[in-house]
PDB file of C-alpha atoms in Angstrom:
ATOM      1  CA  UNK A1322       4.641 -24.583 -15.262  1.00  0.00           C
ATOM      2  CA  UNK A1323       6.827 -22.690 -16.992  1.00  0.00           C
ATOM      3  CA  UNK A1324       7.692 -18.752 -17.501  1.00  0.00           C
ATOM      4  CA  UNK A1325       9.778 -17.011 -20.036  1.00  0.00           C
ATOM      5  CA  UNK A1326      11.192 -14.167 -17.764  1.00  0.00           C
ATOM      6  CA  UNK A1327      14.580 -13.056 -19.388  1.00  0.00           C
ATOM      7  CA  UNK A1328      17.139 -11.105 -18.421  1.00  0.00           C
ATOM      8  CA  UNK A1329      15.828  -8.171 -21.069  1.00  0.00           C
ATOM      9  CA  UNK A1330      12.930  -8.682 -18.595  1.00  0.00           C
ATOM     10  CA  UNK A1331      15.045  -8.840 -15.845  1.00  0.00           C
ATOM     11  CA  UNK A1332      13.978  -5.390 -13.088  1.00  0.00           C
ATOM     12  CA  UNK A1333      16.997  -3.977 -11.928  1.00  0.00           C
ATOM     13  CA  UNK A1334      15.472  -1.272  -9.648  1.00  0.00           C
ATOM     14  CA  UNK A1335      13.540  -3.810  -7.673  1.00  0.00           C
ATOM     15  CA  UNK A1336      16.226  -6.225  -7.605  1.00  0.00           C
ATOM     16  CA  UNK A1337      19.315  -7.269  -4.905  1.00  0.00           C
ATOM     17  CA  UNK A1338      21.966  -7.523  -7.109  1.00  0.00           C
ATOM     18  CA  UNK A1339      24.593 -10.297  -5.684  1.00  0.00           C
ATOM     19  CA  UNK A1340      27.643 -10.480  -7.798  1.00  0.00           C
ATOM     20  CA  UNK A1341      30.412 -13.219  -7.634  1.00  0.00           C
ATOM     21  CA  UNK A1342      33.752 -13.290  -8.734  1.00  0.00           C
ATOM     22  CA  UNK A1343      32.446 -11.891 -12.316  1.00  0.00           C
ATOM     23  CA  UNK A1344      29.460 -12.758 -12.328  1.00  0.00           C
ATOM     24  CA  UNK A1345      29.459 -13.924 -16.206  1.00  0.00           C
ATOM     25  CA  UNK A1346      26.317 -16.117 -15.688  1.00  0.00           C
ATOM     26  CA  UNK A1347      23.121 -14.727 -14.364  1.00  0.00           C
ATOM     27  CA  UNK A1348      20.482 -16.055 -12.566  1.00  0.00           C
ATOM     28  CA  UNK A1349      16.783 -14.199 -11.407  1.00  0.00           C
ATOM     29  CA  UNK A1350      15.371 -15.579  -7.600  1.00  0.00           C
ATOM     30  CA  UNK A1351      12.552 -14.613  -6.250  1.00  0.00           C
ATOM     31  CA  UNK A1352      13.117 -15.090  -1.920  1.00  0.00           C
ATOM     32  CA  UNK A1353      11.461 -15.134   1.021  1.00  0.00           C
ATOM     33  CA  UNK A1354      13.593 -13.638   3.623  1.00  0.00           C
ATOM     34  CA  UNK A1355      12.184 -16.179   6.185  1.00  0.00           C
ATOM     35  CA  UNK A1356      11.711 -19.466   3.532  1.00  0.00           C
ATOM     36  CA  UNK A1357      13.985 -22.356   4.724  1.00  0.00           C
ATOM     37  CA  UNK A1358      13.882 -23.599   1.586  1.00  0.00           C
ATOM     38  CA  UNK A1359      15.485 -19.779   0.046  1.00  0.00           C
ATOM     39  CA  UNK A1360      17.785 -19.847   3.033  1.00  0.00           C
ATOM     40  CA  UNK A1361      19.074 -23.392   2.128  1.00  0.00           C
ATOM     41  CA  UNK A1362      19.895 -22.056  -1.218  1.00  0.00           C
ATOM     42  CA  UNK A1363      21.880 -19.268  -0.153  1.00  0.00           C
ATOM     43  CA  UNK A1364      23.735 -20.773   2.108  1.00  0.00           C
ATOM     44  CA  UNK A1365      24.506 -24.268  -0.018  1.00  0.00           C
ATOM     45  CA  UNK A1366      24.171 -23.197  -2.903  1.00  0.00           C
ATOM     46  CA  UNK A1367      24.610 -20.007  -4.672  1.00  0.00           C
ATOM     47  CA  UNK A1368      27.261 -19.362  -2.238  1.00  0.00           C
ATOM     48  CA  UNK A1369      29.663 -21.962  -3.455  1.00  0.00           C
ATOM     49  CA  UNK A1370      29.202 -20.418  -6.835  1.00  0.00           C
ATOM     50  CA  UNK A1371      31.284 -18.947  -8.792  1.00  0.00           C
ATOM     51  CA  UNK A1372      31.552 -16.167 -11.734  1.00  0.00           C
ATOM     52  CA  UNK A1373      27.667 -15.523 -11.117  1.00  0.00           C
ATOM     53  CA  UNK A1374      25.776 -12.516 -10.933  1.00  0.00           C
ATOM     54  CA  UNK A1375      22.393 -13.032  -8.730  1.00  0.00           C
ATOM     55  CA  UNK A1376      19.392 -10.932  -9.405  1.00  0.00           C
ATOM     56  CA  UNK A1377      17.339 -11.205  -5.792  1.00  0.00           C
ATOM     57  CA  UNK A1378      13.831 -10.186  -5.537  1.00  0.00           C
ATOM     58  CA  UNK A1379      13.177  -9.988  -2.118  1.00  0.00           C
ATOM     59  CA  UNK A1380       9.417 -11.307  -2.078  1.00  0.00           C
ATOM     60  CA  UNK A1381       7.655 -11.862   1.559  1.00  0.00           C
ATOM     61  CA  UNK A1382       4.759 -14.319   0.848  1.00  0.00           C
ATOM     62  CA  UNK A1383       5.194 -15.868   4.971  1.00  0.00           C
ATOM     63  CA  UNK A1384       3.774 -12.654   6.721  1.00  0.00           C
ATOM     64  CA  UNK A1385       4.275  -8.972   7.953  1.00  0.00           C
ATOM     65  CA  UNK A1386       7.588 -10.402   9.789  1.00  0.00           C
ATOM     66  CA  UNK A1387       9.148 -11.265   6.257  1.00  0.00           C
ATOM     67  CA  UNK A1388       7.391  -7.724   4.683  1.00  0.00           C
ATOM     68  CA  UNK A1389       9.982  -6.059   7.356  1.00  0.00           C
ATOM     69  CA  UNK A1390      12.997  -8.139   7.541  1.00  0.00           C
ATOM     70  CA  UNK A1391      12.463  -7.247   3.648  1.00  0.00           C
ATOM     71  CA  UNK A1392      12.166  -4.257   4.064  1.00  0.00           C
ATOM     72  CA  UNK A1393      14.907  -3.557   6.472  1.00  0.00           C
ATOM     73  CA  UNK A1394      17.015  -5.514   3.774  1.00  0.00           C
ATOM     74  CA  UNK A1395      16.322  -3.157   0.897  1.00  0.00           C
ATOM     75  CA  UNK A1396      16.181   0.008   3.321  1.00  0.00           C
ATOM     76  CA  UNK A1397      20.358  -0.859   4.398  1.00  0.00           C
ATOM     77  CA  UNK A1398      23.071   1.079   3.293  1.00  0.00           C
ATOM     78  CA  UNK A1399      24.232  -2.705   0.981  1.00  0.00           C
ATOM     79  CA  UNK A1400      21.501  -4.031   0.001  1.00  0.00           C
ATOM     80  CA  UNK A1401      23.471  -6.918  -1.415  1.00  0.00           C
ATOM     81  CA  UNK A1402      25.822  -7.030   1.859  1.00  0.00           C
ATOM     82  CA  UNK A1403      22.667  -7.268   4.160  1.00  0.00           C
ATOM     83  CA  UNK A1404      20.815  -9.791   2.061  1.00  0.00           C
ATOM     84  CA  UNK A1405      24.144 -12.110   1.829  1.00  0.00           C
ATOM     85  CA  UNK A1406      24.337 -11.718   6.031  1.00  0.00           C
ATOM     86  CA  UNK A1407      20.873 -12.860   6.584  1.00  0.00           C
ATOM     87  CA  UNK A1408      20.081 -15.563   4.238  1.00  0.00           C
ATOM     88  CA  UNK A1409      23.566 -17.217   4.995  1.00  0.00           C
ATOM     89  CA  UNK A1410      24.509 -15.478   8.683  1.00  0.00           C
ATOM     90  CA  UNK A1411      20.780 -14.836  10.617  1.00  0.00           C
ATOM     91  CA  UNK A1412      22.673 -11.572  10.741  1.00  0.00           C
ATOM     92  CA  UNK A1413      20.173  -8.738  11.350  1.00  0.00           C
ATOM     93  CA  UNK A1414      20.177  -5.642   8.867  1.00  0.00           C
ATOM     94  CA  UNK A1415      20.932  -2.184   9.690  1.00  0.00           C
ATOM     95  CA  UNK A1416      18.165  -0.250   7.827  1.00  0.00           C
ATOM     96  CA  UNK A1417      14.781   0.635   8.412  1.00  0.00           C
ATOM     97  CA  UNK A1418      10.924  -0.237   6.520  1.00  0.00           C
ATOM     98  CA  UNK A1419      10.627   2.642   4.630  1.00  0.00           C
ATOM     99  CA  UNK A1420       7.923   3.745   2.091  1.00  0.00           C
ATOM    100  CA  UNK A1421      10.602   3.259  -0.770  1.00  0.00           C
ATOM    101  CA  UNK A1422      11.445  -0.394   0.330  1.00  0.00           C
ATOM    102  CA  UNK A1423       7.358  -1.121   0.711  1.00  0.00           C
ATOM    103  CA  UNK A1424       6.963   0.016  -3.129  1.00  0.00           C
ATOM    104  CA  UNK A1425      10.086  -2.208  -3.652  1.00  0.00           C
ATOM    105  CA  UNK A1426       7.899  -5.128  -2.268  1.00  0.00           C
ATOM    106  CA  UNK A1427       4.881  -4.129  -3.789  1.00  0.00           C
ATOM    107  CA  UNK A1428       6.309  -4.171  -7.208  1.00  0.00           C
ATOM    108  CA  UNK A1429       7.931  -7.652  -6.926  1.00  0.00           C
ATOM    109  CA  UNK A1430       4.844  -8.578  -5.643  1.00  0.00           C
ATOM    110  CA  UNK A1431       2.851  -7.894  -8.846  1.00  0.00           C
ATOM    111  CA  UNK A1432       6.074  -8.981 -10.549  1.00  0.00           C
ATOM    112  CA  UNK A1433       5.400 -12.419  -8.733  1.00  0.00           C
ATOM    113  CA  UNK A1434       1.906 -12.557  -9.748  1.00  0.00           C
ATOM    114  CA  UNK A1435       2.052 -11.635 -13.186  1.00  0.00           C
ATOM    115  CA  UNK A1436       4.666 -14.266 -13.689  1.00  0.00           C
ATOM    116  CA  UNK A1437       2.528 -16.621 -11.823  1.00  0.00           C
ATOM    117  CA  UNK A1438       4.419 -18.032  -8.899  1.00  0.00           C
ATOM    118  CA  UNK A1439       2.667 -19.765  -5.930  1.00  0.00           C
ATOM    119  CA  UNK A1440       6.201 -19.979  -3.505  1.00  0.00           C
ATOM    120  CA  UNK A1441       9.956 -19.113  -2.868  1.00  0.00           C
ATOM    121  CA  UNK A1442      12.785 -19.404  -4.178  1.00  0.00           C
ATOM    122  CA  UNK A1443      11.868 -19.291  -7.363  1.00  0.00           C
ATOM    123  CA  UNK A1444      14.892 -19.596 -10.196  1.00  0.00           C
ATOM    124  CA  UNK A1445      14.771 -18.447 -13.668  1.00  0.00           C
ATOM    125  CA  UNK A1446      17.355 -18.595 -15.714  1.00  0.00           C
ATOM    126  CA  UNK A1447      18.976 -15.415 -17.723  1.00  0.00           C
ATOM    127  CA  UNK A1448      17.865 -17.408 -21.406  1.00  0.00           C
ATOM    128  CA  UNK A1449      14.392 -17.328 -19.214  1.00  0.00           C
ATOM    129  CA  UNK A1450      14.018 -20.595 -18.304  1.00  0.00           C
ATOM    130  CA  UNK A1451      12.234 -21.034 -14.996  1.00  0.00           C
ATOM    131  CA  UNK A1452      10.830 -20.972 -12.466  1.00  0.00           C
ATOM    132  CA  UNK A1453      12.530 -24.127 -10.751  1.00  0.00           C
ATOM    133  CA  UNK A1454      13.301 -24.546  -7.279  1.00  0.00           C
ATOM    134  CA  UNK A1455      15.444 -24.625  -4.582  1.00  0.00           C
ATOM    135  CA  UNK A1456      18.302 -26.971  -6.089  1.00  0.00           C
ATOM    136  CA  UNK A1457      22.439 -28.151  -5.197  1.00  0.00           C
ATOM    137  CA  UNK A1458      25.468 -26.710  -6.567  1.00  0.00           C
ATOM    138  CA  UNK A1459      25.696 -29.335  -9.542  1.00  0.00           C
ATOM    139  CA  UNK A1460      21.754 -29.231 -10.499  1.00  0.00           C
ATOM    140  CA  UNK A1461      22.136 -25.482 -10.715  1.00  0.00           C
ATOM    141  CA  UNK A1462      25.389 -25.441 -12.463  1.00  0.00           C
ATOM    142  CA  UNK A1463      24.139 -27.994 -14.876  1.00  0.00           C
ATOM    143  CA  UNK A1464      21.085 -25.938 -15.505  1.00  0.00           C
ATOM    144  CA  UNK A1465      23.268 -22.892 -16.271  1.00  0.00           C
ATOM    145  CA  UNK A1466      25.618 -24.989 -18.835  1.00  0.00           C
ATOM    146  CA  UNK A1467      22.368 -25.210 -20.771  1.00  0.00           C
ATOM    147  CA  UNK A1468      21.406 -21.486 -21.175  1.00  0.00           C
ATOM    148  CA  UNK A1469      20.887 -20.534 -24.564  1.00  0.00           C
ATOM    149  CA  UNK A1470      22.085 -17.021 -26.037  1.00  0.00           C
TER     150      UNK A1470
END
């Protein structure tokens, strides 16, 4: 099922923005911090891409532990570093759950529901195509190369 969710619709205030290189190509990804497929996507695909900006919408669908970890990431002084360190290296974030982080998670949940998402990861290209599930670097690079302006 495809849902239009292009870059103009991406709420930056609820995303963890990870920029690699110049960050010219852009993705939006819904992730759960304990989703094994999200971790694999982070370690094997996104880690090996350059010149990309990734807007990660933390969507803790796997239970209370996921919600606590997502909230800790969002409450960290450097959200992008906390997210990457957790997803790639299992390094605990230094943030603590807060009302502000819980509000962000609630907004991301409502956004995911509005888009009709049922699982993570859910990847959208800046031209609105998606959601796609986890894929290898070659497959994702191929999708990015066919983006329309």
